[in-house]
XYZ file of C-alpha atoms in Angstrom:
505
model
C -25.479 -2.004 -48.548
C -21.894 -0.976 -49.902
C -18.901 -2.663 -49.708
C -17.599 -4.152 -46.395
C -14.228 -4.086 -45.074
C -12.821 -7.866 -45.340
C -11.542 -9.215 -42.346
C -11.231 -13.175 -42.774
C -7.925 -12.710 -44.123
C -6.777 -10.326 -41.682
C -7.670 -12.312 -38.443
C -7.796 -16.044 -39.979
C -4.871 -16.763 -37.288
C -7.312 -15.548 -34.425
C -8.899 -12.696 -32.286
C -5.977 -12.394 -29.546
C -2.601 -10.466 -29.959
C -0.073 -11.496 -27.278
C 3.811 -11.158 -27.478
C 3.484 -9.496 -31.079
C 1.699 -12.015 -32.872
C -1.682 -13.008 -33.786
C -3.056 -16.648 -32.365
C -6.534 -18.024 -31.776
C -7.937 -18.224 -28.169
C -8.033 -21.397 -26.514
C -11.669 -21.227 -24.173
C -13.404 -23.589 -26.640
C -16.254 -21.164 -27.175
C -16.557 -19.351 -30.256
C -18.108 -15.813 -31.199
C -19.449 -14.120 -34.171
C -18.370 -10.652 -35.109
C -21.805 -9.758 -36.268
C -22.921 -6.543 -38.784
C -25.315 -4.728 -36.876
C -26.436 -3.017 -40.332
C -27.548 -5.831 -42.208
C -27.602 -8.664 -39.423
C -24.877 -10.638 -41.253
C -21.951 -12.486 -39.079
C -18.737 -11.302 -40.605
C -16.054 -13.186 -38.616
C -16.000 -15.609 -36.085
C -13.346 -16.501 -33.414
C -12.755 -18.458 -30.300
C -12.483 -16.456 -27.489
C -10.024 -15.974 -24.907
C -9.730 -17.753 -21.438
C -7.695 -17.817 -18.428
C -4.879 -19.941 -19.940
C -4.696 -16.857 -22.452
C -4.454 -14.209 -19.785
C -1.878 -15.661 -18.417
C 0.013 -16.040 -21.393
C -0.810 -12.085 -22.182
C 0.164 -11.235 -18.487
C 3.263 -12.990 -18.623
C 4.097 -11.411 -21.990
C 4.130 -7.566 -20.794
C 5.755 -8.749 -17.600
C 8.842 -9.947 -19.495
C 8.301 -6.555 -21.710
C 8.462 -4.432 -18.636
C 12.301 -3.759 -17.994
C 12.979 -3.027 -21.208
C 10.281 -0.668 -22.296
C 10.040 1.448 -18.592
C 14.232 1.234 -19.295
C 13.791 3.207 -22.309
C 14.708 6.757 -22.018
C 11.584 9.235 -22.756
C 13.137 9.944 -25.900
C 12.931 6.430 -26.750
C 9.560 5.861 -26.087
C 8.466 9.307 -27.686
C 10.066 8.424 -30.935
C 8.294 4.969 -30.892
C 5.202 6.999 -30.638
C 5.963 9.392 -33.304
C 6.326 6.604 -35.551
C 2.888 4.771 -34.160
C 0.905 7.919 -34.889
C 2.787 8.150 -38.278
C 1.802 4.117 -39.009
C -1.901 4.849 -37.699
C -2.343 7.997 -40.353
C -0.933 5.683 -43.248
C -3.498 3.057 -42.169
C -6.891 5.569 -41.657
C -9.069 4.124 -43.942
C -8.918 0.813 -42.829
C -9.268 1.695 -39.434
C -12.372 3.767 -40.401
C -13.590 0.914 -42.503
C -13.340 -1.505 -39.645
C -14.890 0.377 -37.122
C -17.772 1.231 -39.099
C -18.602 -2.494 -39.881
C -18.578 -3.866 -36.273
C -20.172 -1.076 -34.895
C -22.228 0.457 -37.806
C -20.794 3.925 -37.177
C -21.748 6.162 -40.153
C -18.170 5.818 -42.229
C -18.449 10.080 -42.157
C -17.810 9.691 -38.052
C -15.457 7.218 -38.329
C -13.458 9.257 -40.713
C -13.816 12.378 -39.208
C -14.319 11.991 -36.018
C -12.786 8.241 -34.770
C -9.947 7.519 -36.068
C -8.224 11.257 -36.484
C -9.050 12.139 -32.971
C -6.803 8.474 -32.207
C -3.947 9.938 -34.128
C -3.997 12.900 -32.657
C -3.979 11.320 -29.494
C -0.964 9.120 -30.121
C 0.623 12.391 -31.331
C -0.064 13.838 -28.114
C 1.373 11.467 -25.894
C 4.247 10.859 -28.459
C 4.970 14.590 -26.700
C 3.885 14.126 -23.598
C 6.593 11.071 -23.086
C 9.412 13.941 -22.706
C 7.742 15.417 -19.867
C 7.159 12.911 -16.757
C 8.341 15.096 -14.916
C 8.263 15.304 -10.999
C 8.868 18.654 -8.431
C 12.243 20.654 -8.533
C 14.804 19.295 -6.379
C 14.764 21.761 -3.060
C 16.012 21.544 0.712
C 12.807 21.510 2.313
C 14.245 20.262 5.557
C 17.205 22.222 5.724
C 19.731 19.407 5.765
C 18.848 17.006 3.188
C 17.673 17.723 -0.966
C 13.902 15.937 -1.730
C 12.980 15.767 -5.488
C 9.815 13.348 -6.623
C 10.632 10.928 -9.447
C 7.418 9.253 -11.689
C 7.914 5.735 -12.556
C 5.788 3.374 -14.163
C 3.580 0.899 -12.183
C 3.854 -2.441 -14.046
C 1.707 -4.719 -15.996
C -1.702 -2.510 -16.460
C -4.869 -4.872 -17.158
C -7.517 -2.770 -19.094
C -10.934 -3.779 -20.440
C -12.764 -1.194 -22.748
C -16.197 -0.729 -23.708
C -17.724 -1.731 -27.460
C -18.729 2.159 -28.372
C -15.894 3.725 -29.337
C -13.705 0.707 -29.767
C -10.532 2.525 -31.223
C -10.489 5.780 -29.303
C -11.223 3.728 -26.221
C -7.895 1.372 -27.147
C -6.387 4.842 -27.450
C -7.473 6.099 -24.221
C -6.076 2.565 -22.527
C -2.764 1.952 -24.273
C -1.117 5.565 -25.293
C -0.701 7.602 -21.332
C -0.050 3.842 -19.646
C 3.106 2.834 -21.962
C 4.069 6.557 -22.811
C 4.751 6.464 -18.694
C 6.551 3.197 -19.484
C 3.816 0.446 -18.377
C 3.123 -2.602 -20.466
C -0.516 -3.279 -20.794
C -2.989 -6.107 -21.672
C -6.012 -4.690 -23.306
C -9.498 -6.399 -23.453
C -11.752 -5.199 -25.851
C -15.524 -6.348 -25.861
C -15.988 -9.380 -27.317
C -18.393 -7.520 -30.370
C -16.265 -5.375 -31.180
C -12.332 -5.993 -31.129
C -11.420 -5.449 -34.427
C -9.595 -2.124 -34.302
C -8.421 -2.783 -30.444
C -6.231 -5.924 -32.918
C -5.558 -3.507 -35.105
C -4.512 -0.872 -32.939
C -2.053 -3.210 -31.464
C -0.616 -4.781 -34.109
C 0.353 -1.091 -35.676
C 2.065 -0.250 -32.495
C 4.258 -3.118 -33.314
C 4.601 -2.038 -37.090
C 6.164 0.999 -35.246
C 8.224 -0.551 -33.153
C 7.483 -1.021 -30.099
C 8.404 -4.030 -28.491
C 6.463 -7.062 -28.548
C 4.907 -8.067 -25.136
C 4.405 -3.978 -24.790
C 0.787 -3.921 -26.374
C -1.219 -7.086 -26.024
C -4.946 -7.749 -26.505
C -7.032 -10.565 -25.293
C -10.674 -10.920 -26.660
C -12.919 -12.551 -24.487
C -16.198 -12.809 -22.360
C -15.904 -10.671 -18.874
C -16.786 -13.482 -16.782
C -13.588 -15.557 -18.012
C -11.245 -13.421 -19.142
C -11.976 -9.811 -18.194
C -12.300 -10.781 -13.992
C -9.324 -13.355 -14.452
C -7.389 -10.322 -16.114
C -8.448 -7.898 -13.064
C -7.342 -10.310 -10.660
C -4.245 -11.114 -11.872
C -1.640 -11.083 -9.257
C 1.293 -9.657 -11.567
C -1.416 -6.641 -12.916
C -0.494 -3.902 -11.191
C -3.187 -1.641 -12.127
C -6.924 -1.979 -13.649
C -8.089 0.558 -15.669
C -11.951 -0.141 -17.032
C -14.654 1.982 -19.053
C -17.963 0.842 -19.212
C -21.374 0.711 -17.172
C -21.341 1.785 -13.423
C -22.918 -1.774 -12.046
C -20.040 -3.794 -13.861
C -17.476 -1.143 -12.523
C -18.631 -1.721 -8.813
C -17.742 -5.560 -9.704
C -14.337 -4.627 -11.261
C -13.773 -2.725 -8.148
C -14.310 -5.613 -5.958
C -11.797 -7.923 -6.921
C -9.465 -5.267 -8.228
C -9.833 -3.801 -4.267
C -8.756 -7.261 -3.317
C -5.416 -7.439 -4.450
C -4.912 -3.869 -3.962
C -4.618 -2.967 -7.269
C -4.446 1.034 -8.604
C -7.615 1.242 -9.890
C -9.576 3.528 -13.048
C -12.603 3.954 -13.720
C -14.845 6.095 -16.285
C -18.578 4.717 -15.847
C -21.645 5.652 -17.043
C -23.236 9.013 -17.496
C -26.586 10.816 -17.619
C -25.084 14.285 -19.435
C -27.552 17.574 -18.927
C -28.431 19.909 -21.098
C -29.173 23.534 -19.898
C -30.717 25.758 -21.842
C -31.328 29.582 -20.009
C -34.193 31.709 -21.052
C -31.257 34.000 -23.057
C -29.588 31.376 -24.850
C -29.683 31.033 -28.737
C -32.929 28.873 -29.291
C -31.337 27.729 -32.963
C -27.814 27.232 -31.827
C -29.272 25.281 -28.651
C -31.715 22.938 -30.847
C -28.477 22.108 -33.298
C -26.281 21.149 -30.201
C -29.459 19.216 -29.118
C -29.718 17.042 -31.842
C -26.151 16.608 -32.793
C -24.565 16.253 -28.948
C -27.676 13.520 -28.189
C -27.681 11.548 -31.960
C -23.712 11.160 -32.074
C -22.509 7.511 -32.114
C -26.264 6.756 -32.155
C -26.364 8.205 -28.746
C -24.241 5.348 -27.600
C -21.787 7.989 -25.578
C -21.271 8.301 -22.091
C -21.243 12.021 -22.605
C -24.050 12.210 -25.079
C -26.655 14.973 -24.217
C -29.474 13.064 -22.738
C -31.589 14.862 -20.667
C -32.185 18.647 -22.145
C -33.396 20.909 -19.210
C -35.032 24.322 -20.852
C -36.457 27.191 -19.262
C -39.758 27.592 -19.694
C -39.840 30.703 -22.399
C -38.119 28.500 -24.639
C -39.228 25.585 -24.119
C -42.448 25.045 -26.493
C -39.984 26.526 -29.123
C -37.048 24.435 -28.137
C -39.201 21.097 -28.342
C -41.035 22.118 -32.083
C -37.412 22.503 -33.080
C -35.481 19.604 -31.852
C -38.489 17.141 -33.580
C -38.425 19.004 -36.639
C -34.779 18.742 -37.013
C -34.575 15.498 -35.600
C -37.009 14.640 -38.658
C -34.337 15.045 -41.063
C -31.789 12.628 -39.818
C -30.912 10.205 -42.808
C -30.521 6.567 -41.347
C -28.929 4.256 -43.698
C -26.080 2.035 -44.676
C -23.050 3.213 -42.269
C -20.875 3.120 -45.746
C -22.610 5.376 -47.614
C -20.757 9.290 -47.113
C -24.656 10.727 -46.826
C -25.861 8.695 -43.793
C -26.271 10.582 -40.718
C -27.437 7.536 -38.152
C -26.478 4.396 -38.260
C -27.551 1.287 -36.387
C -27.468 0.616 -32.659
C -24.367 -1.550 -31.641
C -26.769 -5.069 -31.706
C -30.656 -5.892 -32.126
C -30.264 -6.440 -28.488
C -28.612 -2.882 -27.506
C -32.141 -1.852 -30.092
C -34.135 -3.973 -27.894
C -33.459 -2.096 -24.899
C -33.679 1.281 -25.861
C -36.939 0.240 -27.168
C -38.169 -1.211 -23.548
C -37.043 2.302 -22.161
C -39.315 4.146 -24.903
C -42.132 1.741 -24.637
C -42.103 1.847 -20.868
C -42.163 5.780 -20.886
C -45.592 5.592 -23.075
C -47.310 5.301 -19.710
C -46.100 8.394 -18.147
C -44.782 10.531 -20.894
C -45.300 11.928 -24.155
C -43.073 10.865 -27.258
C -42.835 13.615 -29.674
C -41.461 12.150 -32.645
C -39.380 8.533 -33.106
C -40.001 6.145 -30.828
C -39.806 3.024 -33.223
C -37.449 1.305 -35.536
C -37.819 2.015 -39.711
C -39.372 -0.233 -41.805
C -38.423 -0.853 -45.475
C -35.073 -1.390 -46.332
C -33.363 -1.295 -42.973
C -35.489 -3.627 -40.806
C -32.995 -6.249 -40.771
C -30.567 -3.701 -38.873
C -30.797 -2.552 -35.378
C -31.348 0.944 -36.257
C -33.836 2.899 -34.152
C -35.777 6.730 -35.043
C -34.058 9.346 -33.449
C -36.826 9.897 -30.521
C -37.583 12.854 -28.512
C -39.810 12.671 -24.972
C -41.527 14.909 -23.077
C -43.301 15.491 -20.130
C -41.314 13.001 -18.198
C -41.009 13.517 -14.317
C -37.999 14.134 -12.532
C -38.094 10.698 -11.390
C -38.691 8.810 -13.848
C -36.703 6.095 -15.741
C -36.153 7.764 -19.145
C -34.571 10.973 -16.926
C -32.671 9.146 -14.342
C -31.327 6.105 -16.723
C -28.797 5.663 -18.992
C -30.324 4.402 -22.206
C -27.407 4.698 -24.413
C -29.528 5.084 -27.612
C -30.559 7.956 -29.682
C -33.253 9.323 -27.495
C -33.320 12.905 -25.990
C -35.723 13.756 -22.630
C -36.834 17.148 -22.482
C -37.822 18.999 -19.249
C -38.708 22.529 -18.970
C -37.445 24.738 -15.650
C -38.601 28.469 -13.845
C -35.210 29.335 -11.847
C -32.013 28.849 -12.830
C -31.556 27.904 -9.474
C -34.237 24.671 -10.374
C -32.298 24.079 -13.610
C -29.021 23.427 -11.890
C -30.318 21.450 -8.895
C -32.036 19.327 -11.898
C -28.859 19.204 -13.677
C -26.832 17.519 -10.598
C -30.338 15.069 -9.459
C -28.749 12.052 -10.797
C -26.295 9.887 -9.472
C -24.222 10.397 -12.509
C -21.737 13.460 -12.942
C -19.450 12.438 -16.586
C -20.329 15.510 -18.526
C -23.127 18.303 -19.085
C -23.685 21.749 -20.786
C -24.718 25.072 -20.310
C -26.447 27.115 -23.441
C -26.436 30.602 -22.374
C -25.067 34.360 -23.743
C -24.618 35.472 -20.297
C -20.883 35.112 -19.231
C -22.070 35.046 -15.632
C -24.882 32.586 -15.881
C -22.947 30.435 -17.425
C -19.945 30.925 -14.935
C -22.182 29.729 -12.065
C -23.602 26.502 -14.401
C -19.811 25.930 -14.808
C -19.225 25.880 -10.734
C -21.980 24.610 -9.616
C -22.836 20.982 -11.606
C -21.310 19.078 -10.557
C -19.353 16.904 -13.616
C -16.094 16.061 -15.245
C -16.738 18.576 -17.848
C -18.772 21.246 -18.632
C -19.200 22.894 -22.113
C -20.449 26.218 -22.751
C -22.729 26.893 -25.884
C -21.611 23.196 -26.957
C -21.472 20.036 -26.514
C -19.332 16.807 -27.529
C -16.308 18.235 -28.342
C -12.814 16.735 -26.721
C -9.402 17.484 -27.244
C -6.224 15.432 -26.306
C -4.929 18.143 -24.017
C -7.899 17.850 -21.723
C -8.834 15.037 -19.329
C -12.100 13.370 -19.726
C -13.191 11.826 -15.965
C -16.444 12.043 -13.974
C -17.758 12.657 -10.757
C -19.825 10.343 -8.390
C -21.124 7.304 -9.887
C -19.361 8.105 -13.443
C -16.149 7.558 -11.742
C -12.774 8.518 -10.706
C -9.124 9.164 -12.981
C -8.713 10.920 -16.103
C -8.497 9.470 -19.386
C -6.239 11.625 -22.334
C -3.897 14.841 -20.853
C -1.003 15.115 -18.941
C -3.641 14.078 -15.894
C -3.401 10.931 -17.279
C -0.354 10.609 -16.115
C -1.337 10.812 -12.412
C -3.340 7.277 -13.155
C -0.376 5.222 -14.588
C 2.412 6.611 -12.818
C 3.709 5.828 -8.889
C 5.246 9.228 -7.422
C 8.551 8.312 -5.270
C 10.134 10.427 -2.406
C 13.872 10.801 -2.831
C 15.707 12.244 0.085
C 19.318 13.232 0.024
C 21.514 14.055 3.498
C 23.568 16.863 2.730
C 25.171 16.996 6.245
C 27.385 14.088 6.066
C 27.220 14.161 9.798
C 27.516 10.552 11.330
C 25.367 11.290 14.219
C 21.678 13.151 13.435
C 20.376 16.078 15.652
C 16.877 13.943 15.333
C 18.650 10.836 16.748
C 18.272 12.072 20.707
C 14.415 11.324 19.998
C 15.374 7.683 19.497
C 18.784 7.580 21.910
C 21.227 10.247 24.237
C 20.772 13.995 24.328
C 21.014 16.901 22.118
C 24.358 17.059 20.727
């Protein structure tokens, strides 16, 4: 395996960033920051409690004046200068990310860590414009406008895919809007979540604004979430732990986001381009390993293409190169963990029974066995109902159904309870138009599928969730919209008053 990005130095003070500086946890249980390429532990930490919640909490409480006092300007040039401290620092953030996650170093490069300073860019922008509806007389005697102000204290907790972009997502629309936040990263992978933070400080923004706490869910993430001075939980990961984050966040009446899990469809009509569609297959269902919420997981194909579409995708997926995430030629790296392996495994190895598995299905030999990497796999045959097709597995395996009707390929498309993202492969503008209407998800690509941009929210439907991570929409998550209502009469006595007292004037 190449060389590793060294981190002992970096994080010998600790795994937690509150107030601006680095310090250890104080839970008296410690964690290893393990490789999943080679199997090797590469840091170890204690992990946050309660005791440092609180101390987080209480940190971006005494932050909040100052930093939702700013003017826009303010806060957009600090974010200028955070993108501008994030590009200087690219390679280490691609470094990191590919050793606790085992990211291919060509995603993190390309892919990771530019699409996070673009994002910081983009809210950097968007600061200037929180803007609320033009002042009007809408009752005739008085002038309403609608001012945006920031919430509070935010409490977020991120998932261990995308560890940086998901920091991104979290910290960049809450404090452009002038929120302080308290980030919690998973436990397995915090290392650019730290890193993230402490560049926002190299920029200058004010300690106490960004803080991150790194610790187990049961301790620190539900102690975070029920905070009484968090004003607002925002949380990505699985749907079953977002219906428990929802629970206690619902009992202190908390604003609450969520973007949960997601079972993303693939459409592909009878006139679509069979090459174009197996490419998108293989690339929008292998990225990240398939560990992405939006990765193309179950590919739907109408029947004249479907023999065709199924030769293809194995054949291609045949020439993935797995390997060490730091060499520039690997294509797929290791799952996450040998545990995250282990259960994509069980989900292959349980569809044996019932379906057919076309190529994969098994993890390499030879060189890589001490990893947690896994064969790109490809089922068929699988029923509508079935585990591999309903499930997320969150690996790099692609289900394959074939379809008659277009009408049967969209009421496929929508039969899960997930609705984060899908895609319709088709060259006719109409067909498509109707896919587009009528599945129901966040988002719906056309002839692709993966790509994001930082203009555009990313949110689901049903059990994916509710709120919009990245665009101006963001906004509408982190902000509180306030009535302002001017009299322009300076009467003493109201016409509306004879409701309450006397008569009509």
């Amino acid at each position: 395996m190449g060389n590793r990005f060294q981190v002992h130095d970096r994080f010998k003070n600790g795994a937690q960033y509150i107030d601006g500086q680095v310090r250890p946890g104080t839970s008296g249980r410690n964690h290893a920051i393990v490789d999943p390429a080679t199997g090797e532990r590469v840091l170890e930490y204690e992990l946050a409690g309660p005791d440092d919640v609180d101390a987080a909490v209480a940190a971006a409480r005494d932050a909040f004046p100052g930093w939702a006092g700013a003017t826009p300007g303010e806060r957009s040039d600090a974010l200028h200068r955070f993108a501008s401290v994030l590009a200087e620092q690219a390679e280490d953030f691609a470094q990191a990310e590919s050793l606790q996650c085992g990211k291919p170093i060509k995603l993190t490069r390309e892919f990771d860590v530019p699409g996070t300073v673009d994002n910081t860019a983009f809210f950097a922008g968007a600061a200037r414009h929180l803007q609320g509806q033009s002042a009007g007389e809408y009752s005739g005697d008085h002038t309403s406008y609608v001012r945006r102000e920031p919430i509070g204290v935010v409490g977020s907790i991120a998932p261990w895919n995308y560890p940086l972009q998901m920091a991104a997502w979290k910290v960049l629309p809450a404090i452009a809007a002038g929120n302080t936040i308290v980030l919690k990263p998973a436990e397995i992978t915090p290392l650019t979540s730290l890193m993230f933070a402490q560049a926002a400080t190299e920029a200058g923004i004010p300690a106490g604004v960004v803080n991150v706490v790194t610790g187990a869910g049961k301790d620190a993430g539900e102690h975070l979430v029920g905070h009484p001075d968090v004003a607002m939980t925002s949380f990505t990961g699985s749907t079953p732990v977002g219906r428990r984050v929802a629970e206690i966040a619902t009992a202190t009446v908390k604003r609450l986001h969520l973007e949960l899990g997601g079972k993303a469809p693939f459409v592909v009509f009878d006139d679509a381009d069979l090459d174009a569609a197996v490419q998108g297959a293989v690339a929008g269902s292998l990225i990240n390993t398939g560990q992405d919420c939006t990765a193309a997981t179950r590919a739907y194909v109408q029947r004249p293409l479907y023999d065709a579409f199924v030769a293809g995708v194995a054949d291609l997926m045949a020439t993935v190169r797995l390997g060490d995430p730091f060499d520039p030629s690997t294509d797929l790296g290791p799952l996450v963990s040998h545990t995250q392996r282990d259960r994509v495994a069980g989900f292959v190895d349980r569809a044996r029974s019932y379906a057919t598995v076309v190529t994969g299905g098994k993890a390499p030999g030879g060189a890589l066995e001490q990893g947690a990497y896994y064969l790109p796999t490809l089922i068929a045959g699988a029923a509508q109902d079935s585990e591999v097709v309903q499930s997320e597995i969150f690996g790099p395996v692609l289900v394959v159904v074939p379809f008659d009707s277009d009408d049967e390929g969209i009421a496929l498309a929508n039969d899960t309870p997930y609705g984060l993202a899908a895609s319709a492969w088709s060259r006719d503008v109409y067909r498509a138009g109707r896919a587009t209407r009528e599945i129901k998800a966040g988002c719906v690509w056309v002839n692709d599928h993966i790509p994001i941009i930082s203009e555009m929210p990313h949110g689901g439907y049903k059990a994916s969730g509710f709120g919009k991570d990245m665009s101006a929409y963001s906004f509408e998550e982190y902000t509180q919209v306030k009535h302002v209502m001017y009299d322009n009469t300076a009467a003493v006595r109201k016409d509306w008053h004879r409701t309450i007292f006397g008569d009509r004037l």
